[in-house]
Short mmCIF file of C-alpha atoms in Angstrom, two decimals:
data_model
loop_
_atom_site.label_atom_id
_atom_site.label_comp_id
_atom_site.label_asym_id
_atom_site.label_seq_id
_atom_site.Cartn_x
_atom_site.Cartn_y
_atom_site.Cartn_z
CA LYS A 19 -29.02 -40.36 -8.29
CA ILE A 20 -32.19 -39.94 -6.18
CA ARG A 21 -35.19 -42.22 -6.81
CA VAL A 22 -38.67 -41.53 -5.41
CA GLY A 23 -39.78 -44.73 -3.68
CA GLY A 24 -43.32 -43.79 -2.71
CA GLY A 25 -45.13 -42.03 0.09
CA PRO A 26 -46.75 -38.57 0.11
CA ARG A 27 -45.36 -35.80 -2.10
CA ARG A 28 -45.43 -32.07 -1.43
CA LYS A 29 -47.18 -29.79 -3.89
CA GLN A 30 -44.14 -27.50 -3.84
CA ALA A 31 -40.59 -27.61 -2.52
CA LEU A 32 -39.70 -26.27 0.89
CA ASN A 33 -38.04 -22.86 1.14
CA PRO A 34 -34.93 -22.83 3.39
CA ASP A 35 -35.81 -19.27 4.46
CA GLU A 36 -39.02 -20.60 6.05
CA GLU A 37 -37.44 -23.35 8.15
CA THR A 38 -39.27 -24.26 11.39
CA ASP A 39 -38.49 -26.48 14.39
CA ALA A 40 -40.80 -29.13 12.90
CA TRP A 41 -38.50 -29.73 9.92
CA THR A 42 -36.68 -33.04 9.85
CA PRO A 43 -33.04 -33.35 8.72
CA THR A 44 -34.37 -34.73 5.43
CA ASP A 45 -36.59 -31.66 4.99
CA LYS A 46 -33.62 -29.38 5.50
CA MET A 47 -31.42 -31.32 3.09
CA LEU A 48 -34.08 -31.42 0.34
CA ALA A 49 -34.81 -27.71 0.71
CA ARG A 50 -31.13 -26.86 0.26
CA MET A 51 -30.85 -29.24 -2.69
CA HIS A 52 -33.85 -27.63 -4.37
CA ARG A 53 -32.39 -24.15 -3.96
CA SER A 54 -29.07 -25.32 -5.43
CA TRP A 55 -30.92 -26.94 -8.34
CA LYS A 56 -32.78 -23.69 -9.08
CA THR A 57 -29.51 -21.74 -9.06
CA TRP A 58 -27.87 -24.33 -11.30
CA THR A 59 -30.68 -24.35 -13.87
CA LYS A 60 -30.79 -20.54 -13.84
CA THR A 61 -27.08 -20.45 -14.67
CA PHE A 62 -27.60 -22.66 -17.72
CA SER A 63 -30.62 -20.60 -18.80
CA VAL A 64 -28.68 -17.34 -18.64
CA ALA A 65 -25.73 -18.88 -20.50
CA GLU A 66 -28.02 -20.24 -23.23
CA ASP A 67 -29.67 -16.82 -23.65
CA LEU A 68 -26.24 -15.25 -24.20
CA GLY A 69 -25.07 -18.11 -26.39
CA VAL A 70 -22.07 -18.91 -24.21
CA ASP A 71 -20.90 -21.69 -21.95
CA ARG A 72 -21.76 -21.13 -18.30
CA ARG A 73 -18.06 -20.97 -17.43
CA GLN A 74 -17.71 -17.74 -19.38
CA ILE A 75 -20.08 -15.96 -17.02
CA THR A 76 -19.32 -17.80 -13.78
CA SER A 77 -15.56 -17.20 -13.93
CA ASP A 78 -14.12 -13.95 -12.59
CA LYS A 79 -17.32 -12.85 -10.86
CA THR A 80 -16.86 -10.09 -8.31
CA GLY A 81 -18.00 -10.77 -4.74
CA GLY A 82 -21.76 -11.09 -4.31
CA GLU A 83 -22.61 -11.43 -8.01
CA SER A 84 -25.08 -14.03 -9.20
CA THR A 85 -24.62 -15.55 -12.64
CA GLU A 86 -27.55 -13.48 -13.94
CA MET A 87 -26.02 -10.28 -12.56
CA ARG A 88 -22.66 -11.13 -14.10
CA ALA A 89 -24.19 -11.76 -17.53
CA GLY A 90 -26.17 -8.51 -17.44
CA ARG A 91 -23.20 -6.47 -16.29
CA LEU A 92 -20.89 -7.88 -18.94
CA ALA A 93 -23.45 -7.00 -21.63
CA ALA A 94 -23.98 -3.52 -20.13
CA ASN A 95 -20.24 -2.95 -20.14
CA GLU A 96 -20.03 -3.88 -23.83
CA MET A 97 -23.00 -1.59 -24.57
CA ALA A 98 -21.25 1.23 -22.71
CA LYS A 99 -18.08 0.57 -24.71
CA MET A 100 -20.01 0.98 -27.97
CA ILE A 101 -21.58 4.23 -26.72
CA LEU A 102 -18.26 5.69 -25.62
CA LYS A 103 -16.68 4.85 -28.96
CA GLU A 104 -19.41 6.61 -30.95
CA ALA A 105 -19.52 9.61 -28.60
CA GLU A 106 -15.76 10.05 -28.95
CA GLU A 107 -15.81 9.70 -32.74
CA THR A 108 -18.72 12.11 -33.26
CA LYS A 109 -17.80 14.46 -30.39
CA ARG A 110 -21.32 14.25 -28.96
CA LYS A 111 -22.59 14.21 -25.40
CA ILE A 112 -23.77 11.11 -23.58
CA SER A 113 -27.56 11.24 -23.77
CA ASP A 114 -30.34 10.17 -21.42
CA ARG A 115 -31.13 7.46 -23.96
CA ASP A 116 -27.56 6.16 -23.73
CA VAL A 117 -27.84 5.91 -19.94
CA VAL A 118 -31.14 4.00 -20.14
CA ALA A 119 -29.65 1.62 -22.74
CA VAL A 120 -26.83 0.73 -20.34
CA LEU A 121 -28.97 0.48 -17.20
CA ARG A 122 -31.58 -1.74 -18.88
CA MET A 123 -28.84 -4.32 -19.41
CA TRP A 124 -27.13 -3.85 -16.04
CA GLY A 125 -27.51 -6.74 -13.59
CA PHE A 126 -28.82 -5.19 -10.36
CA LYS A 127 -28.41 -6.87 -7.02
CA ASP A 128 -31.41 -7.63 -4.82
CA ASN A 129 -30.06 -5.36 -2.10
CA MET A 130 -31.62 -6.26 1.25
CA ASN A 131 -29.29 -4.10 3.34
CA ARG A 132 -30.71 -0.65 2.66
CA SER A 133 -33.65 -0.79 5.01
CA ASN A 134 -33.61 2.98 5.47
CA VAL A 135 -34.99 3.49 1.93
CA MET A 136 -37.49 0.60 1.94
CA LYS A 137 -41.15 1.37 2.28
CA GLU A 138 -43.42 -0.97 4.27
CA GLY A 139 -43.66 -4.41 2.70
CA VAL A 140 -40.51 -4.02 0.59
CA ASN A 141 -37.79 -6.61 1.28
CA PHE A 142 -35.08 -5.44 -1.15
CA VAL A 143 -34.27 -2.71 -3.63
CA HIS A 144 -32.25 -2.63 -6.84
CA SER A 145 -29.44 -0.31 -5.84
CA ASP A 146 -25.68 -0.53 -6.49
CA THR A 147 -22.77 1.78 -5.76
CA LEU A 148 -19.94 2.51 -8.18
CA GLY A 149 -16.87 4.37 -6.95
CA LEU A 150 -15.64 4.84 -3.41
CA VAL A 151 -17.27 3.44 -0.26
CA ALA A 152 -16.29 3.29 3.41
CA SER A 153 -15.10 -0.11 4.63
CA TYR A 154 -15.93 -1.66 7.99
CA ASP A 155 -12.26 -1.42 9.03
CA GLY A 156 -11.90 2.34 8.60
CA ALA A 157 -10.54 2.35 5.04
CA VAL A 158 -12.12 3.71 1.88
CA LEU A 159 -12.15 1.39 -1.09
CA ILE A 160 -13.23 1.23 -4.71
CA THR A 161 -16.07 -1.22 -5.28
CA ALA A 162 -15.07 -4.09 -7.54
CA ALA A 163 -17.82 -3.32 -10.07
CA THR A 164 -16.38 0.18 -10.62
CA THR A 165 -13.27 -1.07 -12.39
CA GLU A 166 -14.54 -4.47 -13.56
CA TYR A 167 -17.20 -2.63 -15.60
CA SER A 168 -15.28 0.59 -16.13
CA ASN A 169 -17.08 1.44 -19.39
CA VAL A 170 -20.36 1.62 -17.45
CA THR A 171 -18.77 3.88 -14.83
CA GLN A 172 -17.41 6.11 -17.59
CA VAL A 173 -20.76 6.48 -19.37
CA LEU A 174 -22.57 7.42 -16.14
CA SER A 175 -19.79 9.84 -15.18
CA ARG A 176 -19.62 11.37 -18.66
CA TRP A 177 -23.34 12.12 -18.54
CA LEU A 178 -22.74 14.54 -15.66
CA THR A 179 -19.45 16.03 -16.86
CA ASP A 180 -21.11 16.74 -20.22
CA ARG A 181 -23.67 18.88 -18.35
CA MET A 182 -21.58 20.34 -15.55
CA PRO A 183 -23.25 23.55 -14.29
CA SER A 184 -21.11 26.63 -14.88
CA GLU A 185 -21.48 27.64 -11.23
CA PHE A 186 -18.83 25.07 -10.35
CA GLY A 187 -16.23 26.81 -12.48
CA GLU A 188 -13.20 25.30 -14.12
CA HIS A 189 -12.87 22.19 -11.94
CA GLY A 190 -16.56 21.28 -11.74
CA PHE A 191 -18.51 19.45 -9.07
CA GLY A 192 -16.56 16.59 -7.54
CA TRP A 193 -17.91 13.20 -6.49
CA THR A 194 -16.41 9.92 -5.32
CA SER A 195 -19.35 7.60 -5.92
CA ILE A 196 -22.47 6.99 -7.98
CA ASN A 197 -25.52 5.35 -6.48
CA VAL A 198 -27.37 3.50 -9.27
CA ASN A 199 -31.06 2.80 -8.58
CA ALA A 200 -33.78 1.01 -10.53
CA ASN A 201 -37.54 0.94 -10.13
CA TYR A 202 -38.12 1.70 -6.47
CA ALA A 203 -39.46 4.73 -4.64
CA GLY A 204 -37.28 5.46 -1.62
CA ALA A 205 -38.93 6.05 1.73
CA LEU A 206 -38.23 9.20 3.78
CA HIS A 207 -34.63 8.98 4.99
CA ARG A 208 -31.27 10.71 5.34
CA ASP A 209 -28.13 9.32 3.76
CA ALA A 210 -25.38 7.80 5.85
CA ASN A 211 -21.70 8.52 5.28
CA ASN A 212 -22.40 11.25 2.73
CA GLU A 213 -20.52 14.54 2.78
CA GLY A 214 -23.77 16.21 1.72
CA PRO A 215 -23.78 17.96 -1.67
CA SER A 216 -25.12 15.49 -4.23
CA PHE A 217 -26.43 15.62 -7.78
CA ILE A 218 -29.41 13.48 -8.75
CA LYS A 219 -31.16 12.78 -12.04
CA ALA A 220 -33.91 10.31 -12.99
CA PHE A 221 -34.08 8.49 -16.33
CA GLY A 222 -36.66 6.42 -18.17
CA SER A 223 -40.28 6.62 -19.22
CA PHE A 224 -42.48 7.07 -16.16
CA THR A 225 -45.07 9.26 -14.50
CA GLY A 226 -44.78 10.43 -10.89
CA GLY A 227 -41.47 9.67 -9.17
CA GLN A 228 -40.69 13.25 -8.08
CA LEU A 229 -38.18 13.81 -5.31
CA ASN A 230 -39.49 15.21 -2.02
CA TYR A 231 -36.89 17.28 -0.19
CA TRP A 232 -36.84 18.90 3.25
CA GLY A 233 -34.23 21.65 2.86
CA ASP A 234 -34.48 22.88 6.46
CA ASP A 235 -33.98 19.44 8.01
CA ASN A 236 -31.28 19.65 10.70
CA LYS A 237 -30.45 16.13 11.90
CA ALA A 238 -29.09 17.51 15.17
CA GLU A 239 -32.71 18.22 16.18
CA GLY A 240 -33.95 14.62 16.02
CA THR A 241 -35.01 11.77 13.78
CA VAL A 242 -36.03 12.37 10.20
CA GLU A 243 -39.50 10.91 10.82
CA SER A 244 -40.19 13.26 13.73
CA LEU A 245 -39.02 16.41 11.95
CA CYS A 246 -39.92 16.16 8.26
CA LYS A 247 -43.63 16.79 7.83
CA PRO A 248 -45.48 16.68 4.48
CA ALA A 249 -46.33 20.38 4.65
CA ASP A 250 -42.65 21.36 4.70
CA LYS A 251 -41.45 19.39 1.69
CA SER A 252 -40.42 20.70 -1.71
CA THR A 253 -41.45 18.38 -4.56
CA LEU A 254 -39.00 18.48 -7.44
CA ASP A 255 -39.07 17.02 -10.96
CA ILE A 256 -35.77 15.20 -11.44
CA ASN A 257 -36.79 13.66 -14.74
CA LYS A 258 -36.50 17.01 -16.53
CA ASN A 259 -33.99 18.63 -14.17
CA LEU A 260 -30.56 17.96 -12.72
CA LEU A 261 -30.86 18.60 -8.99
CA LEU A 262 -28.23 19.58 -6.42
CA PHE A 263 -29.40 18.67 -2.92
CA ASP A 264 -27.99 17.72 0.47
CA GLY A 265 -28.29 13.97 1.00
CA ASN A 266 -27.98 14.44 4.77
CA ARG A 267 -31.36 16.17 4.86
CA GLY A 268 -34.67 14.35 4.64
CA HIS A 269 -35.75 13.18 1.17
CA SER A 270 -38.04 10.58 -0.38
CA VAL A 271 -39.51 9.60 -3.74
CA GLU A 272 -43.13 9.76 -4.85
CA ASP A 273 -44.73 6.59 -6.18
CA PHE A 274 -44.51 6.21 -9.95
CA GLN A 275 -45.72 4.20 -12.91
CA GLY A 276 -43.34 2.96 -15.62
CA GLU A 277 -39.62 2.30 -15.88
CA ARG A 278 -37.53 4.59 -13.68
CA PHE A 279 -33.78 4.69 -13.04
CA SER A 280 -31.90 7.29 -11.04
CA LEU A 281 -28.27 8.25 -10.48
CA VAL A 282 -26.98 9.98 -7.34
CA TYR A 283 -23.51 11.49 -7.65
CA PHE A 284 -22.21 12.00 -4.11
CA CYS A 285 -19.07 12.22 -2.03
CA THR A 286 -18.44 9.72 0.75
CA GLY A 287 -17.91 11.38 4.12
CA GLN A 288 -14.40 9.89 4.37
CA TRP A 289 -13.23 11.02 0.94
CA ARG A 290 -10.14 12.71 2.39
CA LYS A 291 -8.69 9.25 3.16
CA ALA A 292 -8.35 8.47 -0.54
CA ASN A 293 -4.69 8.74 -1.51
CA LYS A 294 -3.31 9.57 -4.96
CA THR A 295 -3.39 5.95 -6.12
CA VAL A 296 -7.08 5.57 -5.27
CA GLN A 297 -7.92 8.97 -6.75
CA SER A 298 -6.08 8.12 -9.96
CA GLU A 299 -7.97 4.83 -10.34
CA LEU A 300 -11.30 6.63 -9.92
CA GLU A 301 -10.34 9.28 -12.45
CA LYS A 302 -9.51 6.55 -15.00
CA CYS A 303 -13.15 5.52 -14.70
CA GLY A 304 -14.33 9.07 -15.38
CA ILE A 305 -15.06 10.08 -11.79
CA ASN A 306 -14.20 13.73 -11.09
CA PHE A 307 -12.64 13.50 -7.64
CA PRO A 308 -13.67 16.39 -5.34
CA THR A 309 -11.51 19.16 -3.99
CA LYS A 310 -12.00 21.21 -0.84
CA GLU A 311 -12.97 24.14 -3.06
CA SER A 312 -15.63 22.25 -5.04
CA MET A 313 -17.08 20.74 -1.86
CA SER A 314 -17.20 24.13 -0.16
CA LEU A 315 -18.95 25.64 -3.18
CA GLY A 316 -21.58 22.89 -3.17
CA GLN A 317 -22.27 23.48 0.52
CA LYS A 318 -22.49 27.22 -0.04
CA LEU A 319 -25.02 26.82 -2.87
CA LEU A 320 -27.23 24.63 -0.66
CA GLY A 321 -27.10 26.86 2.41
CA THR A 322 -27.44 25.87 6.05
CA PRO A 323 -30.62 24.14 7.30
CA ARG A 324 -32.45 26.30 9.81
CA GLY A 325 -34.09 23.35 11.58
CA TYR A 326 -37.84 22.78 11.83
CA LYS A 327 -37.83 22.92 15.62
CA ALA A 328 -35.91 26.20 15.55
CA LEU A 329 -38.30 27.62 12.95
CA ALA A 330 -41.24 26.79 15.17
CA SER A 331 -39.83 28.59 18.20
CA SER A 332 -37.36 31.23 17.06
CA ARG A 333 -37.88 34.46 15.14
CA ALA A 334 -34.16 34.60 14.42
CA ALA A 335 -34.34 31.27 12.61
CA LYS A 336 -37.25 32.47 10.50
CA GLY A 337 -35.25 35.53 9.51
CA ALA A 338 -32.28 33.50 8.30
CA ALA A 339 -31.84 32.76 4.61
CA GLU A 340 -33.94 29.84 3.42
CA PRO A 341 -31.76 27.02 2.05
CA ALA A 342 -32.77 25.80 -1.38
CA ALA A 343 -32.03 22.88 -3.62
CA LYS A 344 -30.68 23.99 -6.99
CA THR A 345 -32.02 22.74 -10.30
CA TRP A 346 -30.73 22.94 -13.86
CA PRO A 347 -33.13 22.02 -16.68
CA VAL A 348 -31.98 19.15 -18.87
CA ALA A 349 -33.25 19.80 -22.39
CA ALA A 350 -35.06 16.82 -23.83
CA GLY A 351 -34.34 17.71 -27.44
CA LYS A 352 -33.69 15.15 -30.14
CA ALA A 353 -31.36 12.39 -29.02
CA GLU A 354 -28.14 12.38 -31.00
CA GLY A 355 -26.37 9.41 -32.51
CA THR A 356 -27.31 5.75 -32.66
CA ASP A 357 -30.37 4.49 -30.84
CA PHE A 358 -28.68 2.04 -28.48
CA LEU A 359 -32.09 1.00 -27.13
CA ALA A 360 -32.74 -0.84 -30.38
CA GLU A 361 -32.83 -4.63 -30.21
CA GLU A 362 -30.02 -5.03 -32.74
CA ARG A 363 -27.71 -2.97 -30.52
CA LYS A 364 -28.57 -5.21 -27.55
CA GLN A 365 -27.75 -8.26 -29.63
CA GLU A 366 -24.49 -6.63 -30.67
CA ALA A 367 -23.54 -6.10 -27.02
CA ARG A 368 -24.37 -9.72 -26.18
CA ALA A 369 -22.35 -10.92 -29.15
CA ALA A 370 -19.42 -8.88 -27.88
CA VAL A 371 -19.64 -10.77 -24.57
CA ARG A 372 -19.35 -14.04 -26.47
CA ASP A 373 -16.24 -12.78 -28.26
CA MET A 374 -14.84 -10.96 -25.25
CA GLY A 375 -11.08 -11.12 -24.92
CA ALA A 376 -10.40 -12.41 -28.43
CA ALA A 377 -7.14 -11.23 -30.04
CA PRO A 378 -5.34 -11.75 -33.39
CA GLU A 379 -3.40 -14.95 -33.97
CA CYS A 380 0.36 -14.90 -33.38
CA ASN A 381 3.38 -17.19 -33.53
CA ASP A 382 4.86 -16.14 -30.19
CA GLU A 383 6.76 -18.67 -28.11
CA GLU A 384 6.67 -16.62 -24.88
CA PHE A 385 3.34 -16.17 -23.16
CA THR A 386 1.81 -13.87 -20.54
CA GLY A 387 -1.41 -15.76 -19.87
CA TYR A 388 -4.23 -17.79 -21.38
CA ARG A 389 -7.87 -17.38 -22.32
CA VAL A 390 -10.67 -19.97 -22.23
CA ALA A 391 -13.46 -19.59 -24.82
CA TYR A 392 -16.51 -21.66 -25.69
CA SER A 393 -18.52 -22.06 -28.89
CA THR A 394 -21.50 -24.12 -30.06
CA LEU A 395 -21.07 -26.94 -32.58
CA PRO A 396 -23.70 -27.67 -35.27
CA ASP A 397 -25.10 -30.54 -33.16
CA ARG A 398 -25.49 -28.13 -30.17
CA ARG A 399 -22.60 -29.62 -28.20
CA ARG A 400 -20.10 -27.11 -26.81
CA ARG A 401 -16.45 -26.76 -27.80
CA CYS A 402 -13.85 -25.39 -25.40
CA CYS A 403 -10.76 -23.69 -26.83
CA VAL A 404 -7.83 -22.53 -24.70
CA TYR A 405 -5.60 -19.83 -26.19
CA LEU A 406 -2.18 -18.83 -24.87
CA VAL A 407 -1.68 -15.05 -24.91
CA GLY A 408 1.67 -14.10 -26.41
CA VAL A 409 3.96 -11.26 -25.37
CA SER A 410 2.90 -9.44 -28.58
CA GLY A 411 -0.73 -9.42 -27.41
CA GLY A 412 -1.80 -12.04 -29.95
CA GLU A 413 -3.02 -15.57 -29.21
CA ARG A 414 -2.23 -19.15 -30.16
CA LEU A 415 -4.69 -22.02 -29.94
CA ALA A 416 -3.09 -24.49 -27.52
CA VAL A 417 -5.84 -26.84 -26.30
CA SER A 418 -9.33 -27.77 -27.43
CA GLY A 419 -12.01 -30.15 -26.26
CA ASP A 420 -15.56 -31.07 -27.31
CA GLU A 421 -18.46 -31.90 -25.02
CA ASP A 422 -19.20 -35.64 -25.00
CA ARG A 423 -22.94 -34.98 -25.34
CA VAL A 424 -25.28 -31.99 -25.39
CA GLY A 425 -25.46 -30.28 -22.01
CA SER A 426 -23.22 -32.74 -20.18
CA GLY A 427 -20.46 -30.25 -19.36
CA HIS A 428 -17.88 -33.03 -19.75
CA TYR A 429 -15.05 -32.27 -22.17
CA ALA A 430 -12.18 -34.34 -23.57
CA TYR A 431 -9.30 -31.86 -23.73
CA LYS A 432 -6.33 -32.41 -26.06
CA LYS A 433 -3.34 -30.35 -27.03
CA ALA A 434 -3.93 -28.75 -30.44
CA GLU A 435 -2.11 -30.52 -33.28
CA THR A 436 -0.90 -27.14 -34.61
CA PHE A 437 0.71 -26.19 -31.27
CA PRO A 438 4.28 -27.53 -31.06
CA LEU A 439 5.25 -26.31 -27.58
CA GLY A 440 4.89 -28.01 -24.22
CA PRO A 441 4.44 -31.66 -23.24
CA PRO A 442 1.58 -33.86 -24.53
CA LEU A 443 -1.82 -33.28 -22.95
CA GLU A 444 -5.00 -35.35 -22.90
CA THR A 445 -7.38 -34.99 -19.95
CA PRO A 446 -11.06 -34.59 -18.97
CA ARG A 447 -10.16 -32.01 -16.29
CA ILE A 448 -10.00 -28.26 -16.97
CA GLY A 449 -7.80 -27.98 -13.88
CA ASP A 450 -5.15 -30.07 -15.61
CA VAL A 451 -5.39 -27.78 -18.64
CA ARG A 452 -4.91 -24.67 -16.50
CA ALA A 453 -1.88 -26.21 -14.78
CA TRP A 454 -0.43 -27.17 -18.19
CA CYS A 455 -0.92 -23.61 -19.47
CA ALA A 456 0.62 -22.11 -16.33
CA GLU A 457 3.82 -24.04 -17.03
CA LEU A 458 4.11 -22.29 -20.41
CA VAL A 459 3.50 -18.77 -19.07
CA SER A 460 6.91 -17.18 -18.56
CA THR A 461 5.95 -13.60 -17.68
CA PRO A 462 2.44 -13.54 -16.17
CA GLY A 463 0.39 -10.54 -17.33
CA PRO A 464 -2.52 -8.81 -15.54
CA GLN A 465 -5.01 -11.48 -16.66
CA CYS A 466 -3.13 -14.10 -14.62
CA ARG A 467 -3.23 -12.14 -11.40
CA LYS A 468 -6.00 -12.31 -8.87
CA LYS A 469 -8.33 -9.32 -9.14
CA MET A 470 -7.70 -6.83 -6.38
CA CYS A 471 -9.78 -4.05 -4.91
CA LEU A 472 -7.93 -0.85 -4.18
CA ARG A 473 -8.30 0.67 -0.73
CA SER A 474 -6.74 3.49 1.27
CA TYR A 475 -6.62 4.18 4.99
CA ALA A 476 -5.17 7.66 4.76
CA ASN A 477 -3.93 10.33 2.41
CA ALA A 478 -0.31 11.28 3.10
CA ALA A 479 -0.93 14.64 1.43
CA ASP A 480 -3.18 15.51 4.36
CA GLY A 481 -0.59 14.38 6.91
CA GLN A 482 -2.27 11.02 7.54
CA SER A 483 -0.15 7.98 8.27
CA LYS A 484 -1.48 4.87 6.52
CA ASN A 485 -1.34 4.25 2.79
CA SER A 486 -3.12 2.22 0.11
CA LEU A 487 -3.51 -1.53 0.13
CA LYS A 488 -4.87 -4.10 -2.31
CA ARG A 489 -6.90 -7.12 -1.29
CA PRO A 490 -8.58 -9.83 -3.38
CA ALA A 491 -11.98 -8.68 -4.67
CA GLY A 492 -14.73 -10.27 -2.60
CA ALA A 493 -12.38 -11.01 0.31
CA ALA A 494 -13.03 -9.82 3.84
CA GLY A 495 -13.35 -6.07 3.83
CA CYS A 496 -13.65 -5.84 0.04
CA PRO A 497 -16.58 -4.46 -1.92
CA LEU A 498 -19.77 -6.38 -2.42
CA ALA A 499 -18.77 -8.65 0.45
CA LYS A 500 -18.44 -6.63 3.66
CA GLN A 501 -19.38 -3.18 2.40
CA GLN A 502 -23.09 -3.92 2.22
CA LYS A 503 -23.18 -4.57 5.96
CA ARG A 504 -22.51 -0.89 6.55
CA PRO A 505 -25.26 1.75 6.30
CA ALA A 506 -25.98 2.87 2.76
CA ALA A 507 -23.68 5.70 1.75
CA ALA A 508 -26.16 7.51 -0.44
CA THR A 509 -29.55 6.50 -1.74
CA GLU A 510 -32.36 8.30 -3.43
#
């Protein structure tokens, strides 16, 4: 416990990001302590808003997630689950309103690594990638959020497949990844590690925010800033239209007012490395993996950039066909189905997070795992219940413990009186409870295994030599840890 003994006091705490040579060791320590305290109190605030114990949202986070991000993403995933269920039952399309309902709940990362899209004075953007990305070690891998929040990935993917332009024929446009953006206007840039053909659509209630596109930009001629002049741009409304464009050519976003999300469906430049296992996992999440034919068709529809330097000096270039972005109007119409933007639907999604993982009771004596759940007692203390998951899929209450006082986080765990199996248990440590449960698990199920991110170095079908590999999510080389150190794959 720290006691203030006197002396001068600062008006505000020091920020570790602003450290100078004049700071004393005490300054540095107090600055770090203050940052940790802010993170700690934020965790409790987010948990209280959801009505859960902090452990429910701090456990099983994917690499790079804050507690607030985790809580938002869990709620978004439950919202997406509700939308998918209704869409399937009523045979309706996923609407723009559905997409906004999911993205309003999604926990976006403060992404500081996409400097190519940041305008002057901007330090981070809200931009995440679902699907396949290129790893620093030459592999392609599925970002952890893609499968951890698979309902979200499916809703965003279904939106496009429900509106697939007929020009792409039976198999449709193929993509490996979805860039999810919120409330920023991207500066003039070209995408990195993008095969090229990309679909983009904006969502939300806003004015402005059109996409500027330089269709004749040939990156072989020089930098995007030196070649793409305002007079040569095409300004396109992507709020009312689905747009096919080449992400490797210059593009930017006009300033806007209001709430604006955008989705970019693109194909990573190393998509051919994805083997059948990786492709299958993406397809389970609704992603329509590309083929050589679909990619070729997309490139044909977009045409070849003539180059602004060539246009300025060559008659032959001027006589060549002008490449054009392709647009398909998206009818506004009356939104079908439930209004998932309504507050009661948001509360329903949050309630589903609280009850997440619950299963019917059973009398099994063989178990595949365990689940930890928290609830609030009438006096506002928390109760922790640990359920063993039976081979039938049902659960049995095995251990419970009540908080010793409101907000303390200290529990007295005891084996449930109604649970006859296993040795006696009485402990204040959740680690002891987990070890006790592990002794009773005879055939560990998926919930007991460490989450893995799926990656592939090569596709044997294309005559390449390496195969797929799984590594722990958030470990070196896995998504949301190392991937963000690479250039952005595709951004608006």
